[in-house]
Tab-separated table of C-alpha atoms and ligand atoms in Angstrom:
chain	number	residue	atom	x	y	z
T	631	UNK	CA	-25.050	20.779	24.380
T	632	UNK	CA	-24.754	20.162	28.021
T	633	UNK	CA	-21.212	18.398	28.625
T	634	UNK	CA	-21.195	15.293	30.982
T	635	UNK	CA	-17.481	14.903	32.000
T	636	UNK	CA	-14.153	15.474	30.607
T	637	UNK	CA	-10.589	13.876	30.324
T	638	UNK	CA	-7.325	14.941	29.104
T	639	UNK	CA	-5.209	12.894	26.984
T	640	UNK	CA	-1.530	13.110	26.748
T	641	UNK	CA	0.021	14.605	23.707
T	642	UNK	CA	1.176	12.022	21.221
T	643	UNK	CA	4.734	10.769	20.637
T	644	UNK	CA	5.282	10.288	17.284
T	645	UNK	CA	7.957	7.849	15.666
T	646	UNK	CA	9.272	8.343	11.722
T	647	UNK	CA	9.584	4.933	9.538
T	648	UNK	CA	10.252	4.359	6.401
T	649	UNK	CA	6.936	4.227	5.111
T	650	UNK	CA	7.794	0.546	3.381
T	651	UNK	CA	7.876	-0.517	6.572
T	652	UNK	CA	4.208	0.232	8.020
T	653	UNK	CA	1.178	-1.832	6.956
T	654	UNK	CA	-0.038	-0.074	3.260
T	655	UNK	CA	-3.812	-0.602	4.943
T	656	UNK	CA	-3.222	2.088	7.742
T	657	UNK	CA	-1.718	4.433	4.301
T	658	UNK	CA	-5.028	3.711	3.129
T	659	UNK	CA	-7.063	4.334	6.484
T	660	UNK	CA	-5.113	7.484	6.966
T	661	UNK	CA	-5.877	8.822	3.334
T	662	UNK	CA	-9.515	8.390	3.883
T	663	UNK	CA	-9.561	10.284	7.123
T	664	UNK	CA	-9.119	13.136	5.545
T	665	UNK	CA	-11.917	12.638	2.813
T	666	UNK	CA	-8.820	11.432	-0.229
T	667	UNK	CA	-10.431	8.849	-2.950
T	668	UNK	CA	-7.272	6.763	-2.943
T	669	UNK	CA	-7.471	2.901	-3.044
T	670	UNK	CA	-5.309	0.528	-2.160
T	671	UNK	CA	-3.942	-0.335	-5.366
T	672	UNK	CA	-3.202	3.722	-5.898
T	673	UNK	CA	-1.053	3.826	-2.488
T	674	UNK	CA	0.405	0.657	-4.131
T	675	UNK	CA	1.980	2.226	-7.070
T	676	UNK	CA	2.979	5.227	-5.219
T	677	UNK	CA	5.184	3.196	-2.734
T	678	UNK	CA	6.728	1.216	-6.120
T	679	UNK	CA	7.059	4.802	-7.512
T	680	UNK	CA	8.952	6.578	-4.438
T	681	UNK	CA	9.784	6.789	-1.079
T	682	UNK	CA	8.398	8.386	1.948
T	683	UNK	CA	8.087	8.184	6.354
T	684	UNK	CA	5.535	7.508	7.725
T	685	UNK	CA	4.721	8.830	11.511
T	686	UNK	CA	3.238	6.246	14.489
T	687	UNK	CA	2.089	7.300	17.174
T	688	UNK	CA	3.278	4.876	20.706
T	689	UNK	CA	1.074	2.178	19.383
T	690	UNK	CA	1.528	1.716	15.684
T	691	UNK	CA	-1.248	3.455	14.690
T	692	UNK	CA	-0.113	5.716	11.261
T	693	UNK	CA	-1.130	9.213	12.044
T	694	UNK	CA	1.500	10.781	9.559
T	695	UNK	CA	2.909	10.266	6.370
T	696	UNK	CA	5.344	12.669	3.312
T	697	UNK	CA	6.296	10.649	0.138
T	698	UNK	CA	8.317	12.358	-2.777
T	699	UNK	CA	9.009	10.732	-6.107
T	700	UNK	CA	13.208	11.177	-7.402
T	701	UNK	CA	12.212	11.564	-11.130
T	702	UNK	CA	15.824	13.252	-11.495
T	703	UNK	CA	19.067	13.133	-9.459
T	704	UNK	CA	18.069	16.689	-8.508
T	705	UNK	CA	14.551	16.801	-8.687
T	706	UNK	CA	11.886	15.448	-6.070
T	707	UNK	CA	8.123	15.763	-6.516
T	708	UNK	CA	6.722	15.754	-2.512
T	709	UNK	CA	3.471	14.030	-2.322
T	710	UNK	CA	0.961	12.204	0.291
T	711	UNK	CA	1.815	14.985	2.777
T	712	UNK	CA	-1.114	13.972	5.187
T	713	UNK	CA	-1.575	14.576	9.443
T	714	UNK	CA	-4.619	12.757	10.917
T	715	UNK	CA	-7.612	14.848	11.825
T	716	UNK	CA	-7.189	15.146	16.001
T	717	UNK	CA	-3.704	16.004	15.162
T	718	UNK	CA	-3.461	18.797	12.898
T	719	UNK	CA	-2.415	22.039	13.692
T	720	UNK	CA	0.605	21.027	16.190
T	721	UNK	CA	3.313	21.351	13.688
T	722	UNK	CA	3.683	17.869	12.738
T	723	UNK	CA	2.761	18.840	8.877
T	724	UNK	CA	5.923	21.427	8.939
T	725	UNK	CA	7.958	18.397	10.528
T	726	UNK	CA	7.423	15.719	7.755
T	727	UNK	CA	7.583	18.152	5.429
T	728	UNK	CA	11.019	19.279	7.249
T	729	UNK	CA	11.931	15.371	7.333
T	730	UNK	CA	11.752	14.859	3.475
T	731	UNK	CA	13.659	18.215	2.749
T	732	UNK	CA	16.850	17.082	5.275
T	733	UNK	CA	16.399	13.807	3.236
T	734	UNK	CA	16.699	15.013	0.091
T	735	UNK	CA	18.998	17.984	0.476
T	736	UNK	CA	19.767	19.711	-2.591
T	737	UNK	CA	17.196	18.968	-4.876
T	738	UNK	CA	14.293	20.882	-6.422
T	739	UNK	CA	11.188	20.557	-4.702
T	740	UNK	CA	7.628	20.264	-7.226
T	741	UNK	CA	3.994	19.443	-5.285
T	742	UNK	CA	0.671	20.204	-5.720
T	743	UNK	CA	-1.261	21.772	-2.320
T	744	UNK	CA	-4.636	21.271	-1.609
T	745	UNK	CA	-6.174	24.554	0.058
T	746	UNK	CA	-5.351	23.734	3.378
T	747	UNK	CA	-1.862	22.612	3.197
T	748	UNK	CA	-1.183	25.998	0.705
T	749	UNK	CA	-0.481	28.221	4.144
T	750	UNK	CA	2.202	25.876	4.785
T	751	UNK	CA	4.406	25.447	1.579
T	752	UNK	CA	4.807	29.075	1.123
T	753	UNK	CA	5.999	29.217	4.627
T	754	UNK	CA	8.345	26.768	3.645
T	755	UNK	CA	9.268	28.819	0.472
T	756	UNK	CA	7.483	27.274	-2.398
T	757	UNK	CA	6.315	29.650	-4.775
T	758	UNK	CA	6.136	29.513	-8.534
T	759	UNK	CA	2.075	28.844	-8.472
T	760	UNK	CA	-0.079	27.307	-10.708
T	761	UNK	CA	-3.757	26.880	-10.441
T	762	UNK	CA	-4.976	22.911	-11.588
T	763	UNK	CA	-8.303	22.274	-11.493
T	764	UNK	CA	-9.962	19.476	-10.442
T	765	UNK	CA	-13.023	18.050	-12.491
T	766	UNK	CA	-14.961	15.026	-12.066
T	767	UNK	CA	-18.396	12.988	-12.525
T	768	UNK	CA	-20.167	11.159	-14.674
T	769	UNK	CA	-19.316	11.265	-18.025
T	770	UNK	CA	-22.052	11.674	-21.081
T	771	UNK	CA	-20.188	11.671	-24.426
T	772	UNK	CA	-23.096	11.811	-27.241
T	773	UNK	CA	-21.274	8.790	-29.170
T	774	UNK	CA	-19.736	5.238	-27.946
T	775	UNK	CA	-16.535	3.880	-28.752
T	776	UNK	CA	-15.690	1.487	-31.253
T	777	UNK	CA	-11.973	1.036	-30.697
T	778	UNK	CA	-11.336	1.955	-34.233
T	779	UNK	CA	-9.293	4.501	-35.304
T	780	UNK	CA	-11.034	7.448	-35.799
T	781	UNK	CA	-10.384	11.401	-37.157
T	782	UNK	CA	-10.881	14.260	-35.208
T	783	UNK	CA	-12.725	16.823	-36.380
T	784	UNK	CA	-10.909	19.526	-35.033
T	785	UNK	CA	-7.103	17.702	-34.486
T	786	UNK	CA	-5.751	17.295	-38.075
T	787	UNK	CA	-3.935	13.638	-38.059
T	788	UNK	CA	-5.454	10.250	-36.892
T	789	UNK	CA	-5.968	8.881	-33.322
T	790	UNK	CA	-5.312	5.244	-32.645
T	791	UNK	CA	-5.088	3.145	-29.238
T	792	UNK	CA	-1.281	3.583	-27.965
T	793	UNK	CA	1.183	0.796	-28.794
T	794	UNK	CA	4.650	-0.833	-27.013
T	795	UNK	CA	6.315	0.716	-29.151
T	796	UNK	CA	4.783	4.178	-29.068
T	797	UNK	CA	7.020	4.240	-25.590
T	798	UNK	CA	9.826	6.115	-26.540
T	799	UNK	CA	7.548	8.665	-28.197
T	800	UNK	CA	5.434	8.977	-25.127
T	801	UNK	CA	8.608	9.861	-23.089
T	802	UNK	CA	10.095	12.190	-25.502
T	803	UNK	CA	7.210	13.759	-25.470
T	804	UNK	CA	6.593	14.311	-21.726
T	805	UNK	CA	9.832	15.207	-21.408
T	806	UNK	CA	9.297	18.421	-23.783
T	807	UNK	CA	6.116	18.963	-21.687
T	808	UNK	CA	8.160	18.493	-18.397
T	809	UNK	CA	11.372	19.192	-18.161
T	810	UNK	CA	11.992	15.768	-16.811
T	811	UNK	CA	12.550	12.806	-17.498
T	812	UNK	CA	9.909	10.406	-16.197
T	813	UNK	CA	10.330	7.181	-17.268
T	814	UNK	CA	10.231	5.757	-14.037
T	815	UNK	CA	6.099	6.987	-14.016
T	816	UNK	CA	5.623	5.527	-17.220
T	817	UNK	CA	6.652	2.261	-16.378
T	818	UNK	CA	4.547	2.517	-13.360
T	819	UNK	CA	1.637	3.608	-15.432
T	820	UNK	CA	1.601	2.333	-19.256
T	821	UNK	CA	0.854	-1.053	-17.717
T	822	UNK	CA	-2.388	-0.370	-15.724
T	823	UNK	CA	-3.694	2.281	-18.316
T	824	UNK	CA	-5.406	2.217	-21.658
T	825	UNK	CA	-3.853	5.079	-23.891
T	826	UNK	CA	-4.264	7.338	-27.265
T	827	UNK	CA	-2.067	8.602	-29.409
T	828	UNK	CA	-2.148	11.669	-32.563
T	829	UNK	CA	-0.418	10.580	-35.387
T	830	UNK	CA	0.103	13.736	-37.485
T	831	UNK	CA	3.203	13.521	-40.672
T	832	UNK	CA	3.916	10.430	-39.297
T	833	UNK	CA	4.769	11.075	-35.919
T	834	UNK	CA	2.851	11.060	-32.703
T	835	UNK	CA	1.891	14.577	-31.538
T	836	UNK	CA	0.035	14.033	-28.255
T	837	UNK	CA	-1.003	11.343	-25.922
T	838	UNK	CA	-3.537	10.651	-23.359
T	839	UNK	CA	-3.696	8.035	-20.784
T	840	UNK	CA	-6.602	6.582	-18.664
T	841	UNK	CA	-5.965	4.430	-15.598
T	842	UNK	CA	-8.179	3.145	-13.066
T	843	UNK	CA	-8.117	5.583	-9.674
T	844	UNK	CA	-10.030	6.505	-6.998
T	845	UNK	CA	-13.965	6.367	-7.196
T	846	UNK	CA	-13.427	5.484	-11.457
T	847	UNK	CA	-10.896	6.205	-13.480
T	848	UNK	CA	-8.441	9.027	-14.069
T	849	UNK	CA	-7.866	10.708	-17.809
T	850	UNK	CA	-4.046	11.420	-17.301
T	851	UNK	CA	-1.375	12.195	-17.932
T	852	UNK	CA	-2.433	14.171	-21.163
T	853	UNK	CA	0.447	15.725	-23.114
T	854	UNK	CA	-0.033	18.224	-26.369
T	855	UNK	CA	0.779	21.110	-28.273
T	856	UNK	CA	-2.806	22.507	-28.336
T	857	UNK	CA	-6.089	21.997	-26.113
T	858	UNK	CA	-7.510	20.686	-29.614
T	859	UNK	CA	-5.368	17.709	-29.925
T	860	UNK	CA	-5.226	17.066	-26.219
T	861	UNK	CA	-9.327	16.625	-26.866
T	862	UNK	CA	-8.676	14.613	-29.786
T	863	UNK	CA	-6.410	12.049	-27.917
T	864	UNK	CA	-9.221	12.012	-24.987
T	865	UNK	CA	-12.200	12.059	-26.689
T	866	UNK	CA	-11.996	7.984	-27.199
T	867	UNK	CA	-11.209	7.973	-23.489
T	868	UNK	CA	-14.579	9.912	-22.655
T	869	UNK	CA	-16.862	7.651	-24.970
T	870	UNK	CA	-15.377	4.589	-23.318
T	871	UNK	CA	-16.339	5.703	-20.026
T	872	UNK	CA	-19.664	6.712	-20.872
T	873	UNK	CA	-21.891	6.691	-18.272
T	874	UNK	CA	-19.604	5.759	-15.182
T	875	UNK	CA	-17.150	7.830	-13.009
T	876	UNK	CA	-13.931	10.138	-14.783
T	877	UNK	CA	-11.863	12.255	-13.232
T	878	UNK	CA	-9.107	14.930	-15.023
T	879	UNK	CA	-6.632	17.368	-13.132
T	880	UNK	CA	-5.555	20.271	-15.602
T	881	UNK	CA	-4.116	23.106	-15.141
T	882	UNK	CA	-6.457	26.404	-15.230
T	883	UNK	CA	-5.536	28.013	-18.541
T	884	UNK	CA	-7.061	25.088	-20.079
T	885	UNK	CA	-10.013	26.453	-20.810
T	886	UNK	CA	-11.084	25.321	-24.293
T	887	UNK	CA	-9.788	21.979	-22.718
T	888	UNK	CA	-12.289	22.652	-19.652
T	889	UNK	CA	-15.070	23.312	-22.054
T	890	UNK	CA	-14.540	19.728	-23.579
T	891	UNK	CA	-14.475	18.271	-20.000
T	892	UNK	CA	-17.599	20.159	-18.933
T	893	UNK	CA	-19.548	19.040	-22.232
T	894	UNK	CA	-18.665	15.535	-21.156
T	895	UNK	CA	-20.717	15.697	-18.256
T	896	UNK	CA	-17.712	16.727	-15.720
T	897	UNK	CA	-17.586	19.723	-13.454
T	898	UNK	CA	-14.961	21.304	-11.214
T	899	UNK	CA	-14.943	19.779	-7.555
T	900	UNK	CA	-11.962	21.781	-6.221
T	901	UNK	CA	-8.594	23.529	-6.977
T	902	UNK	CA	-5.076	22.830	-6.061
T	903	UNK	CA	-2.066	24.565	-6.720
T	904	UNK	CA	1.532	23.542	-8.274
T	905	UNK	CA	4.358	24.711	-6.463
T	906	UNK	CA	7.975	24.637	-6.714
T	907	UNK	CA	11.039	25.150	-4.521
T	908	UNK	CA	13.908	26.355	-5.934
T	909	UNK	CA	12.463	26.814	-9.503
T	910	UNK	CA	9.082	26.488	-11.458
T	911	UNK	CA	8.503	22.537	-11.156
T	912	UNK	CA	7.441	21.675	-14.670
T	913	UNK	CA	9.000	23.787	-17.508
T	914	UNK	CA	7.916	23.096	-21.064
T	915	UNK	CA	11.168	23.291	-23.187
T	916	UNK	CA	8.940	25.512	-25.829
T	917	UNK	CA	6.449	27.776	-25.304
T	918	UNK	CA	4.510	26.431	-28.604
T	919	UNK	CA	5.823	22.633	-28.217
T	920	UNK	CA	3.743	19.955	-26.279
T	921	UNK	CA	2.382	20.657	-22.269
T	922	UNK	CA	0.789	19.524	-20.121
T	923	UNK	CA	-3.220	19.148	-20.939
T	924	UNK	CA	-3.960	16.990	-17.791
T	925	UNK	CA	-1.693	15.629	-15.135
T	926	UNK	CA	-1.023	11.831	-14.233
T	927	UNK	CA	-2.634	12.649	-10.449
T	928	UNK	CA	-2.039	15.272	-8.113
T	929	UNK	CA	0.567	13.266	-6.381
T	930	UNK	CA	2.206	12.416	-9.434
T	931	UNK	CA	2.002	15.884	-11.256
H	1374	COA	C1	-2.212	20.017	5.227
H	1374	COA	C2	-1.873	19.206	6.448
H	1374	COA	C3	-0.902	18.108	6.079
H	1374	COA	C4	-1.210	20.147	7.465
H	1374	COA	O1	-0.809	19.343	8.557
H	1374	COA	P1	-0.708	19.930	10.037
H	1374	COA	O2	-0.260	18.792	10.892
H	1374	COA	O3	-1.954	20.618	10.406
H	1374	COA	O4	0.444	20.966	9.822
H	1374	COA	P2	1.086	21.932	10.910
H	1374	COA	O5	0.419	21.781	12.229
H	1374	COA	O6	2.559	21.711	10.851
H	1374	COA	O7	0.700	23.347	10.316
H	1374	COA	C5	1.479	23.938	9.353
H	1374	COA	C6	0.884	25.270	8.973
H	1374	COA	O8	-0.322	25.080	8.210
H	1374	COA	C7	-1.394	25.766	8.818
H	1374	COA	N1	-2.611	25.011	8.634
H	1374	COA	C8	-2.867	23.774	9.109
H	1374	COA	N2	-4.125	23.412	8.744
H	1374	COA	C9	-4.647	24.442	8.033
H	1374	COA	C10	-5.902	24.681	7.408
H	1374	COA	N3	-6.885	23.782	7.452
H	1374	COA	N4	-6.088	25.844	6.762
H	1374	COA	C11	-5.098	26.785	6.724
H	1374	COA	N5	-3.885	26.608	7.297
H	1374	COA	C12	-3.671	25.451	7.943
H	1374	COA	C13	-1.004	25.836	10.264
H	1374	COA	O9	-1.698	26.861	10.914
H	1374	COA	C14	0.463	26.076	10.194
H	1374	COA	O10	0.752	27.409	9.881
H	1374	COA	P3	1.737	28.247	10.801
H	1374	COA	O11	2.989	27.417	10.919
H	1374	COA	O12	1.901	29.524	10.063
H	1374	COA	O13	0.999	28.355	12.094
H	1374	COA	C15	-3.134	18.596	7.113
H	1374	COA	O14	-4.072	19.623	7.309
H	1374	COA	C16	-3.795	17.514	6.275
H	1374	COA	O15	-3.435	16.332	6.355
H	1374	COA	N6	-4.805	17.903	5.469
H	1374	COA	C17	-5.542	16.961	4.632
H	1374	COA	C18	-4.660	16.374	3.538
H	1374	COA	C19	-3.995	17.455	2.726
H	1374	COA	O16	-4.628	18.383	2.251
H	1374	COA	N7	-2.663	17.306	2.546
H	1374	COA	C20	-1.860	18.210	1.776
H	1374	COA	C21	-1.510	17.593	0.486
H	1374	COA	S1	-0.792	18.769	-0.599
């Protein structure tokens, strides 16, 4: 390519605000510059959820941002880490990232790290990896749903749409699968999402929620004992979406889990990893009580 002329531009000068403060539509211009599916209403519910900075450049235009959600006094989960395209690779990544540790000194750090932002955490100390696996598309369950209650073939107990008062269950139980206690997400997302629940000796064994996100929908969080009754509790999910756009974030081991996904017309788009600082980020308080089938979003965990 022959090159006609050429021009230097200063380096930029970058100011932190609280991210509450910027307009949420340059969030949302900034997350699809670097390819993200977010809409506005997800940015919405993250800035509700948590807090973050945001980084302008001299005039106002958002070229930075770091969130991180407080589920506990000493727990943070670091999300939205994002540098605009022209701009990466100068160190402004490490200095948000930098920004929300001197901000919320002493806790325990959780995140998930897309490939390219991996390099960087582990610099920064995280460890304690976990492969999640992205899959996505659309779905082709071989039956529709009818909103009725129905049996699992392979789940023993019954699955019925989640009621109000299924909420303290739901918590309880993603507490087990967590180690925290995230009623803060829940009442973020039980009012936006439809939801399933396993009723086995008359007590709910496993949940899974579905919530509008991105190009469709997301089939999230998902919290069970076994693969089987997380597919039990999604299974309605899948038939309802039949035919348009469903996205699931698990965590590798899945794989009988993966298998259901994949038979529903899904397929893995990419990888990202869980990382902690300080200690593993999620820590199921049994190794043969409820987990974590599928997570709420990346951001979210
Ligand atoms: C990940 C991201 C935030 C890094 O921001 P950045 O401004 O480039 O970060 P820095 O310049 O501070 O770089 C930090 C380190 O990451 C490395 N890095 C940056 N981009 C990288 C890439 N594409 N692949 C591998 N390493 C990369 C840098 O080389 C640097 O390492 P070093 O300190 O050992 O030299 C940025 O690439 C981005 O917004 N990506 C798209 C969104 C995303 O994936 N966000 C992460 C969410 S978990």
């Amino acid at each position: 390519m022959e090159t006609i002329a050429r021009l230097k531009i200063d380096t930029f000068e970058l100011t932190l605000l609280d991210i509450k403060q910027v307009d949420p539509q340059l969030l949302h211009a900034l997350s699809i510059s670097v390819g993200w599916p977010h809409r506005n209403s997800d940015w919405q519910m993250l800035l509700e959820l948590g807090q973050g900075l945001a980084a302008v450049d001299e005039i106002g235009r958002v070229v930075g941002t770091v969130m991180w959600l407080r589920y506990e006094a000493d727990f943070a989960m670091v999300c939205m880490l994002i540098t605009l395209p022209r701009l990466q690779e100068q160190g402004a990544g490490r200095w948000l990232m930098e920004k929300a540790h001197e901000l919320n000194e002493g806790a325990v750090f959780g995140l998930n790290a897309t490939r390219e932002a991996k390099r960087l955490y582990r610099s920064l100390g995280y460890g304690y990896e976990q492969k999640i696996l992205r899959y996505q598309g659309q779905v082709t369950p071989e039956r529709r749903a009818t909103g009725m209650a129905t049996h699992s073939p392979k789940a023993e107990g019954l699955v019925r749409p989640v009621a109000a008062s299924d909420y303290d269950s739901l918590l309880r139980l993603d507490h087990a699968a967590t180690g925290h206690d995230r009623s803060i997400v829940f009442q973020a997302l039980l009012p936006g999402s439809s939801g399933q629940v396993l009723i086995r000796n008359d007590e709910i064994a496993a949940f899974a929620l579905c919530r509008p996100f991105g190009r469709g929908h997301v089939l999230g969080p998902i919290v069970a004992a076994s693969e089987d009754d997380g597919i039990a509790v999604s299974r309605p999910h899948v038939e309802a979406h039949a035919g348009s756009f469903l996205r699931a974030d698990t965590p590798a081991n899945n794989s009988v889990f993966t298998n259901f996904l994949i038979e529903s017309g899904m397929q893995i788009h990419d990888s990202a990893t869980s990382m902690g600082l300080g200690r593993a980020p999620f820590a199921p308080r049994s190794a043969n009580g409820p987990r974590r089938i599928a997570l709420a979003s990346q951001a979210i965990g």
